[in-house]
mmCIF file of N, CA and C in Angstrom:
data_model
loop_
_atom_site.group_PDB
_atom_site.id
_atom_site.type_symbol
_atom_site.label_atom_id
_atom_site.label_comp_id
_atom_site.label_asym_id
_atom_site.label_seq_id
_atom_site.Cartn_x
_atom_site.Cartn_y
_atom_site.Cartn_z
ATOM 1 N N LYS B 1 -21.612 -10.533 -3.686
ATOM 2 C CA LYS B 1 -20.784 -9.478 -4.201
ATOM 3 C C LYS B 1 -19.408 -10.054 -4.543
ATOM 4 N N GLU B 2 -18.909 -9.706 -5.686
ATOM 5 C CA GLU B 2 -17.598 -10.188 -6.121
ATOM 6 C C GLU B 2 -16.494 -9.286 -5.582
ATOM 7 N N ILE B 3 -15.423 -9.916 -5.083
ATOM 8 C CA ILE B 3 -14.285 -9.185 -4.543
ATOM 9 C C ILE B 3 -13.037 -9.582 -5.316
ATOM 10 N N LEU B 4 -12.266 -8.601 -5.731
ATOM 11 C CA LEU B 4 -11.002 -8.839 -6.417
ATOM 12 C C LEU B 4 -9.865 -8.473 -5.474
ATOM 13 N N ILE B 5 -8.993 -9.445 -5.194
ATOM 14 C CA ILE B 5 -7.839 -9.200 -4.337
ATOM 15 C C ILE B 5 -6.599 -9.196 -5.211
ATOM 16 N N ILE B 6 -5.802 -8.139 -5.082
ATOM 17 C CA ILE B 6 -4.585 -7.996 -5.869
ATOM 18 C C ILE B 6 -3.399 -7.959 -4.916
ATOM 19 N N ALA B 7 -2.452 -8.862 -5.103
ATOM 20 C CA ALA B 7 -1.216 -8.857 -4.321
ATOM 21 C C ALA B 7 -0.167 -8.112 -5.137
ATOM 22 N N THR B 8 0.470 -7.153 -4.506
ATOM 23 C CA THR B 8 1.476 -6.355 -5.209
ATOM 24 C C THR B 8 2.872 -6.739 -4.734
ATOM 25 N N PRO B 9 3.895 -6.434 -5.537
ATOM 26 C CA PRO B 9 5.275 -6.681 -5.085
ATOM 27 C C PRO B 9 5.579 -5.861 -3.841
ATOM 28 N N GLY B 10 6.490 -6.338 -3.034
ATOM 29 C CA GLY B 10 6.867 -5.628 -1.816
ATOM 30 C C GLY B 10 7.522 -4.293 -2.122
ATOM 31 N N THR B 11 7.189 -3.298 -1.328
ATOM 32 C CA THR B 11 7.789 -1.977 -1.458
ATOM 33 C C THR B 11 7.752 -1.294 -0.107
ATOM 34 N N TYR B 12 8.622 -0.331 0.098
ATOM 35 C CA TYR B 12 8.637 0.425 1.347
ATOM 36 C C TYR B 12 8.273 1.890 1.132
ATOM 37 N N SER B 13 7.911 2.267 -0.107
ATOM 38 C CA SER B 13 7.591 3.660 -0.386
ATOM 39 C C SER B 13 6.704 3.751 -1.625
ATOM 40 N N LEU B 14 5.871 4.786 -1.658
ATOM 41 C CA LEU B 14 5.059 5.028 -2.851
ATOM 42 C C LEU B 14 5.853 5.762 -3.925
ATOM 43 N N SER B 15 7.059 6.202 -3.599
ATOM 44 C CA SER B 15 7.890 6.922 -4.575
ATOM 45 C C SER B 15 9.158 6.122 -4.875
ATOM 46 N N SER B 16 8.991 4.887 -5.308
ATOM 47 C CA SER B 16 10.119 4.008 -5.587
ATOM 48 C C SER B 16 10.536 4.098 -7.048
ATOM 49 N N ASN B 17 11.654 3.447 -7.374
ATOM 50 C CA ASN B 17 12.196 3.543 -8.726
ATOM 51 C C ASN B 17 12.153 2.251 -9.529
ATOM 52 N N SER B 18 12.105 1.102 -8.888
ATOM 53 C CA SER B 18 12.123 -0.151 -9.652
ATOM 54 C C SER B 18 10.755 -0.376 -10.296
ATOM 55 N N PRO B 19 10.718 -1.080 -11.408
ATOM 56 C CA PRO B 19 9.425 -1.329 -12.092
ATOM 57 C C PRO B 19 8.402 -2.032 -11.198
ATOM 58 N N ASP B 20 8.846 -2.996 -10.385
ATOM 59 C CA ASP B 20 7.908 -3.702 -9.500
ATOM 60 C C ASP B 20 7.319 -2.765 -8.447
ATOM 61 N N GLU B 21 8.160 -1.915 -7.879
ATOM 62 C CA GLU B 21 7.687 -0.989 -6.849
ATOM 63 C C GLU B 21 6.789 0.089 -7.441
ATOM 64 N N ILE B 22 7.089 0.521 -8.651
ATOM 65 C CA ILE B 22 6.230 1.500 -9.338
ATOM 66 C C ILE B 22 4.860 0.893 -9.592
ATOM 67 N N ALA B 23 4.830 -0.377 -10.027
ATOM 68 C CA ALA B 23 3.552 -1.062 -10.272
ATOM 69 C C ALA B 23 2.751 -1.181 -8.975
ATOM 70 N N ALA B 24 3.426 -1.483 -7.871
ATOM 71 C CA ALA B 24 2.738 -1.576 -6.582
ATOM 72 C C ALA B 24 2.151 -0.230 -6.180
ATOM 73 N N ALA B 25 2.937 0.836 -6.319
ATOM 74 C CA ALA B 25 2.459 2.180 -5.942
ATOM 75 C C ALA B 25 1.287 2.609 -6.814
ATOM 76 N N GLU B 26 1.351 2.320 -8.112
ATOM 77 C CA GLU B 26 0.251 2.682 -9.011
ATOM 78 C C GLU B 26 -1.024 1.927 -8.645
ATOM 79 N N THR B 27 -0.889 0.669 -8.254
ATOM 80 C CA THR B 27 -2.058 -0.125 -7.856
ATOM 81 C C THR B 27 -2.669 0.436 -6.574
ATOM 82 N N ILE B 28 -1.821 0.743 -5.596
ATOM 83 C CA ILE B 28 -2.302 1.275 -4.317
ATOM 84 C C ILE B 28 -3.020 2.610 -4.512
ATOM 85 N N CYS B 29 -2.500 3.439 -5.410
ATOM 86 C CA CYS B 29 -3.053 4.783 -5.616
ATOM 87 C C CYS B 29 -4.132 4.849 -6.689
ATOM 88 N N SER B 30 -4.466 3.728 -7.293
ATOM 89 C CA SER B 30 -5.457 3.748 -8.372
ATOM 90 C C SER B 30 -6.849 4.031 -7.824
ATOM 91 N N GLU B 31 -7.686 4.600 -8.654
ATOM 92 C CA GLU B 31 -9.065 4.906 -8.255
ATOM 93 C C GLU B 31 -9.907 3.645 -8.130
ATOM 94 N N GLU B 32 -9.441 2.556 -8.706
ATOM 95 C CA GLU B 32 -10.168 1.294 -8.632
ATOM 96 C C GLU B 32 -10.016 0.626 -7.270
ATOM 97 N N CYS B 33 -9.047 1.062 -6.493
ATOM 98 C CA CYS B 33 -8.777 0.483 -5.182
ATOM 99 C C CYS B 33 -9.804 1.014 -4.173
ATOM 100 N N SER B 34 -10.559 0.115 -3.551
ATOM 101 C CA SER B 34 -11.593 0.551 -2.611
ATOM 102 C C SER B 34 -11.249 0.230 -1.159
ATOM 103 N N HIS B 35 -10.324 -0.687 -0.942
ATOM 104 C CA HIS B 35 -9.872 -1.057 0.397
ATOM 105 C C HIS B 35 -8.395 -1.431 0.310
ATOM 106 N N ILE B 36 -7.686 -1.331 1.413
ATOM 107 C CA ILE B 36 -6.286 -1.729 1.452
ATOM 108 C C ILE B 36 -6.067 -2.637 2.652
ATOM 109 N N ILE B 37 -5.475 -3.802 2.408
ATOM 110 C CA ILE B 37 -5.009 -4.681 3.474
ATOM 111 C C ILE B 37 -3.493 -4.653 3.377
ATOM 112 N N TYR B 38 -2.858 -4.091 4.375
ATOM 113 C CA TYR B 38 -1.411 -3.895 4.346
ATOM 114 C C TYR B 38 -0.756 -4.872 5.321
ATOM 115 N N VAL B 39 0.059 -5.784 4.793
ATOM 116 C CA VAL B 39 0.774 -6.746 5.622
ATOM 117 C C VAL B 39 2.129 -6.140 5.947
ATOM 118 N N CYS B 40 2.332 -5.819 7.207
ATOM 119 C CA CYS B 40 3.525 -5.111 7.667
ATOM 120 C C CYS B 40 4.661 -6.098 7.931
ATOM 121 N N ASP B 41 5.864 -5.752 7.497
ATOM 122 C CA ASP B 41 7.059 -6.554 7.732
ATOM 123 C C ASP B 41 7.657 -6.155 9.082
ATOM 124 N N ALA B 42 7.517 -7.003 10.082
ATOM 125 C CA ALA B 42 7.989 -6.680 11.431
ATOM 126 C C ALA B 42 9.514 -6.622 11.520
ATOM 127 N N CYS B 43 10.217 -7.232 10.577
ATOM 128 C CA CYS B 43 11.686 -7.190 10.583
ATOM 129 C C CYS B 43 12.201 -5.814 10.166
ATOM 130 N N CYS B 44 11.409 -5.087 9.405
ATOM 131 C CA CYS B 44 11.776 -3.733 8.952
ATOM 132 C C CYS B 44 10.653 -2.786 9.331
ATOM 133 N N LEU B 45 10.331 -2.750 10.607
ATOM 134 C CA LEU B 45 9.143 -2.039 11.070
ATOM 135 C C LEU B 45 9.156 -0.555 10.714
ATOM 136 N N GLU B 46 10.293 0.114 10.835
ATOM 137 C CA GLU B 46 10.353 1.540 10.529
ATOM 138 C C GLU B 46 9.998 1.801 9.063
ATOM 139 N N LYS B 47 10.574 1.010 8.153
ATOM 140 C CA LYS B 47 10.273 1.171 6.728
ATOM 141 C C LYS B 47 8.816 0.818 6.431
ATOM 142 N N SER B 48 8.329 -0.239 7.077
ATOM 143 C CA SER B 48 6.949 -0.664 6.848
ATOM 144 C C SER B 48 5.951 0.385 7.312
ATOM 145 N N LEU B 49 6.208 0.974 8.463
ATOM 146 C CA LEU B 49 5.295 1.992 8.986
ATOM 147 C C LEU B 49 5.379 3.289 8.183
ATOM 148 N N TYR B 50 6.536 3.553 7.571
ATOM 149 C CA TYR B 50 6.663 4.719 6.690
ATOM 150 C C TYR B 50 5.717 4.580 5.502
ATOM 151 N N LEU B 51 5.689 3.396 4.897
ATOM 152 C CA LEU B 51 4.765 3.171 3.784
ATOM 153 C C LEU B 51 3.320 3.276 4.255
ATOM 154 N N LEU B 52 3.015 2.723 5.417
ATOM 155 C CA LEU B 52 1.652 2.831 5.938
ATOM 156 C C LEU B 52 1.257 4.290 6.114
ATOM 157 N N LEU B 53 2.163 5.106 6.650
ATOM 158 C CA LEU B 53 1.883 6.528 6.806
ATOM 159 C C LEU B 53 1.627 7.194 5.455
ATOM 160 N N GLN B 54 2.414 6.852 4.430
ATOM 161 C CA GLN B 54 2.183 7.393 3.087
ATOM 162 C C GLN B 54 0.803 6.995 2.572
ATOM 163 N N ILE B 55 0.432 5.742 2.771
ATOM 164 C CA ILE B 55 -0.881 5.265 2.317
ATOM 165 C C ILE B 55 -1.986 6.024 3.044
ATOM 166 N N MET B 56 -1.841 6.185 4.359
ATOM 167 C CA MET B 56 -2.864 6.882 5.140
ATOM 168 C C MET B 56 -3.001 8.339 4.714
ATOM 169 N N GLU B 57 -1.896 8.996 4.389
ATOM 170 C CA GLU B 57 -1.952 10.394 3.965
ATOM 171 C C GLU B 57 -2.542 10.539 2.574
ATOM 172 N N LYS B 58 -2.149 9.664 1.668
ATOM 173 C CA LYS B 58 -2.574 9.785 0.277
ATOM 174 C C LYS B 58 -3.987 9.256 0.061
ATOM 175 N N GLU B 59 -4.318 8.192 0.720
ATOM 176 C CA GLU B 59 -5.600 7.517 0.523
ATOM 177 C C GLU B 59 -6.438 7.605 1.801
ATOM 178 N N ALA B 60 -6.566 8.768 2.364
ATOM 179 C CA ALA B 60 -7.196 8.958 3.672
ATOM 180 C C ALA B 60 -8.634 8.471 3.717
ATOM 181 N N GLU B 61 -9.349 8.525 2.601
ATOM 182 C CA GLU B 61 -10.761 8.131 2.627
ATOM 183 C C GLU B 61 -10.972 6.624 2.508
ATOM 184 N N LEU B 62 -9.915 5.867 2.201
ATOM 185 C CA LEU B 62 -10.056 4.421 2.044
ATOM 186 C C LEU B 62 -9.975 3.721 3.390
ATOM 187 N N PRO B 63 -10.795 2.680 3.573
ATOM 188 C CA PRO B 63 -10.604 1.834 4.759
ATOM 189 C C PRO B 63 -9.361 0.972 4.525
ATOM 190 N N TYR B 64 -8.570 0.760 5.571
ATOM 191 C CA TYR B 64 -7.380 -0.067 5.436
ATOM 192 C C TYR B 64 -7.201 -0.886 6.703
ATOM 193 N N VAL B 65 -6.485 -2.005 6.573
ATOM 194 C CA VAL B 65 -6.235 -2.907 7.694
ATOM 195 C C VAL B 65 -4.744 -3.151 7.764
ATOM 196 N N LEU B 66 -4.154 -3.032 8.933
ATOM 197 C CA LEU B 66 -2.747 -3.313 9.151
ATOM 198 C C LEU B 66 -2.622 -4.700 9.765
ATOM 199 N N ILE B 67 -1.835 -5.552 9.121
ATOM 200 C CA ILE B 67 -1.603 -6.910 9.635
ATOM 201 C C ILE B 67 -0.134 -7.058 9.953
#
């Protein structure tokens, strides 16, 4: 089975304003996304966990991994 892994620019929210963050949010929320591996930034844990919570709420049916 072929697997496509896409690395997105760093972001702390799905509702960001910069072009890179918008591209990341669109990729995360796309229907083509079947799994999410989220690498958490321990230096900004509160912001990182906020994004994880947004992902879990919006994409509840997707399997995801927190690293």
